[in-house]
Amino acid sequence: MMNEQWRHLTTKLPEWLDDCRQYAKDGEAASYIPELAKAPADALGISILTPDGSMIAGGDSGLQFTMQSISKVFTLLLALVDHGEEHVFSKVGMEPTGDDFNSILKLELVEPGIPFNPLINAGAIAVTSLIKGSSVAERTERVLAFIRLMAGDDAIDYNETVSRSESVTAHRNRSLAYFLKENGVLDEQTSVEEVLSVYFNHCAIEVTCGHLARMGLILACGGFDPLSGRQLVPRRYVQIAKTFMLTCGMYNASGEFAIRAGIPAKSGVAGGILAVVPGQYGIGVVGPALNRKGNSIAGIRLLETMSVECDWSIF
């Protein structure tokens, strides 16, 4: 691919990376999951992939990191494939929330007591409980197989050390899960610890920016993989996922990001961001230093800069 915008991206990306990397000093790597605190806080990398297979990569794009909340987009897609819209959205809502991603407040205050959306922690735990399988290992393997398919890499796996680290410190997530069980979102036969084990495992799946770019490209193309020529996910389910990314994907900074960048995106507390320019690009970003809302501070700045410079906003 060699049009004017692509040439502009290729020429300007090193400058944008240098300019945006400096913002990392104003954030810090996540410390509430001890393993994540070990990440290089000053790292910043990006990969951009087009439907014809052209890729630009810059900065620390080869850095491995765990998907964390980015994985919630794909567990939602898998749950939709397993159960369809009606059942999934009987367990989780479709609305943004201005609360923190791990808030328990509205589960108690707002009827009918289901999570507001699938991209907050409570919603993702509810969605994880819907993934078919007879054991933690089987359900984890199904998520891994789906991620591997979307990313085009059969070697992708989850980091057991990070998963254990999340489990040991997951007091709030356990509270959320038991509240969901009390509200009937998780049924009586569902083991909270088994659901959480699958949840921690899929959050701990390790990827690079290149993997996210490939996954994002499939979303950008409505579930069609232009590199293999296959429809991997029903278009309708991808529309749902991208809508949630736009309205809820950057935690309680989603509205601000929609105004400043105007593209669907999903962040994770390891510093990753999956972004989509519909019909054009899949984008993977990593920048482990987070702002106070849990988003990569340099990564957000980079995406906002590029969106303005290349006129990516869908609005």
Coordinates of C-alpha atoms in Angstrom, one line a residue:
M1 CA 0.0 0.0 0.0
M2 CA 1.5 3.3 -1.0
N3 CA -0.9 6.2 -1.0
E4 CA -0.4 9.7 0.4
Q5 CA -1.6 8.9 3.9
W6 CA 0.6 5.8 4.1
R7 CA 3.6 7.8 3.0
H8 CA 2.8 10.5 5.6
L9 CA 2.5 7.8 8.3
T10 CA 5.8 6.2 7.3
T11 CA 7.6 9.5 7.3
K12 CA 6.2 11.1 10.4
L13 CA 5.8 8.1 12.8
P14 CA 9.4 8.2 14.2
E15 CA 8.8 11.9 15.1
W16 CA 5.4 11.2 16.7
L17 CA 6.9 8.4 18.7
D18 CA 9.6 10.6 20.0
D19 CA 7.2 13.5 20.8
C20 CA 4.7 11.2 22.6
R21 CA 7.2 9.1 24.5
Q22 CA 8.0 12.0 26.8
Y23 CA 4.5 11.8 28.3
A24 CA 5.3 8.5 29.9
K25 CA 7.1 10.3 32.7
D26 CA 3.7 11.6 33.9
G27 CA 2.4 8.0 34.4
E28 CA 3.5 4.8 36.0
A29 CA 3.2 1.1 35.3
A30 CA 0.3 -0.7 37.0
S31 CA 1.4 -1.8 40.5
Y32 CA -1.8 -3.3 41.9
I33 CA -0.9 -6.5 39.9
P34 CA 2.7 -6.9 41.1
E35 CA 4.0 -8.6 37.9
L36 CA 2.8 -5.7 35.7
A37 CA 4.9 -3.2 37.7
K38 CA 8.1 -4.8 36.2
A39 CA 7.3 -3.4 32.7
P40 CA 9.6 -0.7 31.3
A41 CA 7.5 2.4 32.0
D42 CA 9.2 4.5 29.3
A43 CA 8.5 2.0 26.5
L44 CA 6.3 3.1 23.6
G45 CA 5.6 1.0 20.4
I46 CA 3.1 0.7 17.6
S47 CA 2.2 -1.5 14.7
I48 CA -0.2 -0.6 11.9
L49 CA -1.5 -3.2 9.5
T50 CA -3.5 -2.7 6.2
P51 CA -5.8 -5.1 4.3
D52 CA -3.1 -5.8 1.7
G53 CA -0.7 -6.9 4.4
S54 CA 1.5 -3.7 4.5
M55 CA 2.7 -3.0 8.0
I56 CA 4.5 -0.1 9.7
A57 CA 6.1 -0.8 13.1
G58 CA 8.0 1.6 15.3
G59 CA 9.4 2.1 18.7
D60 CA 9.1 -0.8 21.2
S61 CA 6.6 -2.7 19.0
G62 CA 8.3 -6.0 19.7
L63 CA 7.7 -5.8 23.5
Q64 CA 5.6 -8.6 24.8
F65 CA 2.8 -7.7 27.2
T66 CA -0.4 -9.2 28.5
M67 CA -3.7 -8.3 27.0
Q68 CA -5.5 -7.6 30.2
S69 CA -8.8 -5.8 29.4
I70 CA -8.2 -5.9 25.7
S71 CA -9.1 -9.6 25.9
K72 CA -12.6 -8.6 27.0
V73 CA -13.4 -7.7 23.4
F74 CA -12.7 -11.2 22.2
T75 CA -14.4 -13.1 25.1
L76 CA -17.5 -11.0 24.2
L77 CA -17.2 -12.1 20.6
L78 CA -16.8 -15.8 21.7
A79 CA -19.7 -15.6 24.1
L80 CA -21.9 -14.1 21.3
V81 CA -20.8 -17.0 19.0
D82 CA -21.6 -19.5 21.7
H83 CA -25.0 -18.1 22.8
G84 CA -26.3 -15.2 20.6
E85 CA -27.2 -11.7 21.5
E86 CA -30.4 -12.3 23.5
H87 CA -28.8 -14.6 26.0
V88 CA -25.6 -12.6 26.4
F89 CA -27.4 -9.3 26.9
S90 CA -29.7 -10.9 29.5
K91 CA -26.6 -11.1 31.7
V92 CA -24.8 -7.8 30.8
G93 CA -26.0 -4.4 29.6
M94 CA -25.2 -2.2 26.7
E95 CA -24.5 1.2 28.3
P96 CA -21.4 3.2 29.2
T97 CA -20.6 4.0 32.8
G98 CA -18.8 6.9 34.2
D99 CA -17.5 4.8 37.1
D100 CA -14.1 3.2 37.5
F101 CA -13.7 -0.1 35.6
N102 CA -13.7 -2.2 38.9
S103 CA -16.6 -0.3 40.6
I104 CA -19.2 -2.3 42.4
L105 CA -21.5 0.7 43.0
K106 CA -24.2 0.3 40.3
L107 CA -24.6 -3.5 40.8
E108 CA -26.3 -2.6 44.0
L109 CA -28.0 0.7 43.1
V110 CA -29.3 0.3 39.6
E111 CA -31.9 -2.3 38.7
P112 CA -31.8 -5.1 37.4
G113 CA -28.4 -5.5 39.0
I114 CA -26.5 -6.6 35.9
P115 CA -23.2 -5.0 34.8
F116 CA -23.6 -2.0 32.6
N117 CA -21.4 -3.3 29.8
P118 CA -19.1 -6.2 28.9
L119 CA -15.9 -4.1 29.1
I120 CA -15.9 -3.2 32.8
N121 CA -14.6 -5.9 35.1
A122 CA -18.0 -7.0 36.4
G123 CA -19.3 -7.3 32.8
A124 CA -16.3 -9.2 31.6
I125 CA -16.6 -11.7 34.5
A126 CA -20.3 -12.2 33.6
V127 CA -19.3 -12.8 29.9
T128 CA -16.4 -15.1 30.9
S129 CA -19.0 -17.3 32.7
L130 CA -20.8 -17.8 29.4
I131 CA -17.8 -19.3 27.5
K132 CA -18.6 -22.9 26.8
G133 CA -16.4 -25.7 28.2
S134 CA -16.5 -28.3 31.0
S135 CA -13.4 -27.1 32.9
V136 CA -11.2 -24.1 33.4
A137 CA -8.6 -25.7 31.1
E138 CA -11.1 -26.3 28.3
R139 CA -12.6 -22.8 28.5
T140 CA -9.1 -21.2 28.6
E141 CA -8.0 -23.2 25.6
R142 CA -11.1 -22.1 23.7
V143 CA -10.2 -18.4 24.3
L144 CA -6.6 -19.1 23.4
A145 CA -7.6 -20.8 20.2
F146 CA -9.8 -17.8 19.2
I147 CA -7.0 -15.3 20.0
R148 CA -4.5 -17.4 18.1
L149 CA -6.9 -17.5 15.1
M150 CA -7.5 -13.7 15.1
A151 CA -3.8 -12.9 15.6
G152 CA -2.5 -15.4 13.1
D153 CA -0.1 -17.0 15.6
D154 CA -0.5 -20.5 17.1
A155 CA 2.3 -19.9 19.6
I156 CA 0.4 -17.3 21.6
D157 CA -0.2 -18.4 25.2
Y158 CA -1.0 -16.9 28.6
N159 CA 1.6 -16.0 31.2
E160 CA 0.9 -18.2 34.2
T161 CA 3.0 -16.0 36.5
V162 CA 0.9 -12.9 35.7
S163 CA -2.4 -14.9 36.0
R164 CA -1.3 -16.1 39.5
S165 CA -0.3 -12.5 40.4
E166 CA -3.7 -11.3 39.4
S167 CA -5.5 -14.1 41.4
V168 CA -3.5 -13.3 44.6
T169 CA -4.5 -9.6 44.6
A170 CA -8.0 -10.0 43.1
H171 CA -10.1 -9.1 46.2
R172 CA -12.2 -6.5 44.3
N173 CA -12.8 -8.9 41.4
R174 CA -13.9 -11.7 43.8
S175 CA -16.3 -9.2 45.5
L176 CA -17.7 -8.4 42.0
A177 CA -18.1 -12.0 41.1
Y178 CA -19.9 -12.9 44.4
F179 CA -22.1 -9.9 44.0
L180 CA -23.0 -11.2 40.5
K181 CA -23.8 -14.5 42.0
E182 CA -26.0 -12.9 44.6
N183 CA -27.8 -11.0 41.8
G184 CA -28.4 -14.2 39.8
V185 CA -26.1 -13.1 36.9
L186 CA -23.9 -16.2 37.8
D187 CA -26.2 -19.1 38.5
E188 CA -26.0 -21.3 41.6
Q189 CA -24.2 -24.1 39.7
T190 CA -21.4 -21.7 38.6
S191 CA -18.2 -21.8 40.5
V192 CA -16.9 -18.3 41.2
E193 CA -13.3 -19.4 41.5
E194 CA -13.5 -21.3 38.2
V195 CA -14.9 -18.3 36.3
L196 CA -12.2 -16.1 37.8
S197 CA -9.5 -18.5 36.9
V198 CA -10.6 -18.3 33.2
Y199 CA -10.8 -14.5 33.5
F200 CA -7.3 -14.2 35.0
N201 CA -6.0 -16.5 32.3
H202 CA -7.4 -14.6 29.4
C203 CA -6.3 -11.3 30.8
A204 CA -2.8 -12.8 31.0
I205 CA -2.5 -13.8 27.4
E206 CA 0.8 -12.4 26.0
V207 CA 0.9 -10.5 22.7
T208 CA 2.9 -7.9 20.8
C209 CA 1.7 -4.8 18.9
G210 CA 1.8 -6.8 15.7
H211 CA -0.6 -9.3 17.1
L212 CA -3.0 -6.6 18.2
A213 CA -2.7 -4.9 14.7
R214 CA -3.7 -8.2 13.0
M215 CA -6.7 -8.7 15.4
G216 CA -7.7 -5.0 14.9
L217 CA -7.5 -5.4 11.1
I218 CA -10.1 -8.2 11.3
L219 CA -12.4 -6.0 13.3
A220 CA -11.8 -3.1 10.9
C221 CA -12.9 -5.4 8.1
G222 CA -16.1 -6.6 9.8
G223 CA -14.8 -10.0 11.0
F224 CA -13.3 -10.8 7.6
D225 CA -9.6 -11.6 7.5
P226 CA -8.2 -10.1 4.3
L227 CA -4.9 -11.9 4.7
S228 CA -6.5 -15.4 4.7
G229 CA -9.6 -14.6 2.8
R230 CA -11.9 -16.0 5.5
Q231 CA -14.8 -14.6 7.5
L232 CA -13.7 -15.4 11.0
V233 CA -16.5 -13.8 13.0
P234 CA -20.1 -12.8 12.1
R235 CA -20.2 -9.2 10.9
R236 CA -23.0 -8.4 13.3
Y237 CA -21.0 -9.4 16.4
V238 CA -18.1 -7.4 15.2
Q239 CA -20.4 -4.3 14.9
I240 CA -21.4 -4.9 18.5
A241 CA -17.8 -5.2 19.7
K242 CA -16.7 -2.1 17.9
T243 CA -19.6 -0.1 19.3
F244 CA -18.6 -1.1 22.8
M245 CA -15.0 -0.2 22.1
L246 CA -16.0 3.3 21.0
T247 CA -18.4 3.9 23.9
C248 CA -16.7 2.0 26.7
G249 CA -13.3 0.8 25.5
M250 CA -11.1 3.4 27.3
Y251 CA -12.7 2.9 30.8
N252 CA -14.2 6.2 32.1
A253 CA -12.2 8.2 29.7
S254 CA -14.0 6.8 26.7
G255 CA -16.0 9.9 25.8
E256 CA -12.9 12.1 25.9
F257 CA -11.0 9.6 23.6
A258 CA -14.0 9.5 21.2
I259 CA -13.9 13.3 20.9
R260 CA -10.1 13.5 20.6
A261 CA -9.4 10.5 18.4
G262 CA -12.8 9.3 17.2
I263 CA -11.9 5.6 16.5
P264 CA -12.9 2.4 18.3
A265 CA -10.2 1.3 20.8
K266 CA -9.7 -0.9 23.8
S267 CA -7.0 -0.4 26.4
G268 CA -5.5 -2.7 29.1
V269 CA -3.6 -2.0 32.3
A270 CA -0.4 -3.6 30.9
G271 CA -0.3 -0.5 28.6
G272 CA -1.7 -2.1 25.5
I273 CA -4.2 -0.4 23.2
L274 CA -6.1 -2.1 20.3
A275 CA -7.4 0.5 17.9
V276 CA -9.4 0.2 14.7
V277 CA -9.8 2.6 11.7
P278 CA -12.8 1.0 10.0
G279 CA -12.0 -0.5 6.6
Q280 CA -8.4 0.8 6.7
Y281 CA -6.2 -0.2 9.6
G282 CA -5.7 -2.5 12.6
I283 CA -3.4 -0.8 15.2
G284 CA -1.6 -2.2 18.2
V285 CA 0.1 0.1 20.7
V286 CA 2.0 -0.5 23.9
G287 CA 3.1 2.0 26.5
P288 CA 3.1 0.6 30.1
A289 CA 3.0 4.0 31.9
L290 CA -0.7 4.6 32.8
N291 CA -2.7 7.7 33.6
R292 CA -5.0 7.8 36.6
K293 CA -7.8 6.2 34.7
G294 CA -5.8 3.1 33.7
N295 CA -4.9 4.0 30.1
S296 CA -1.5 4.2 28.5
I297 CA -0.6 7.9 28.8
A298 CA 1.9 8.0 25.9
G299 CA -0.2 5.5 23.8
I300 CA -3.3 7.7 24.0
R301 CA -1.3 10.8 23.0
L302 CA 0.1 8.9 20.1
L303 CA -3.2 7.7 18.8
E304 CA -4.8 11.1 19.2
T305 CA -2.0 12.8 17.3
M306 CA -2.1 10.3 14.5
S307 CA -5.9 10.5 14.2
V308 CA -5.8 14.3 13.9
E309 CA -2.9 14.2 11.5
C310 CA -4.5 11.5 9.3
D311 CA -8.1 12.5 9.7
W312 CA -9.2 9.1 11.1
S313 CA -12.1 10.1 13.1
I314 CA -15.3 8.3 12.1
F315 CA -17.4 11.3 13.0

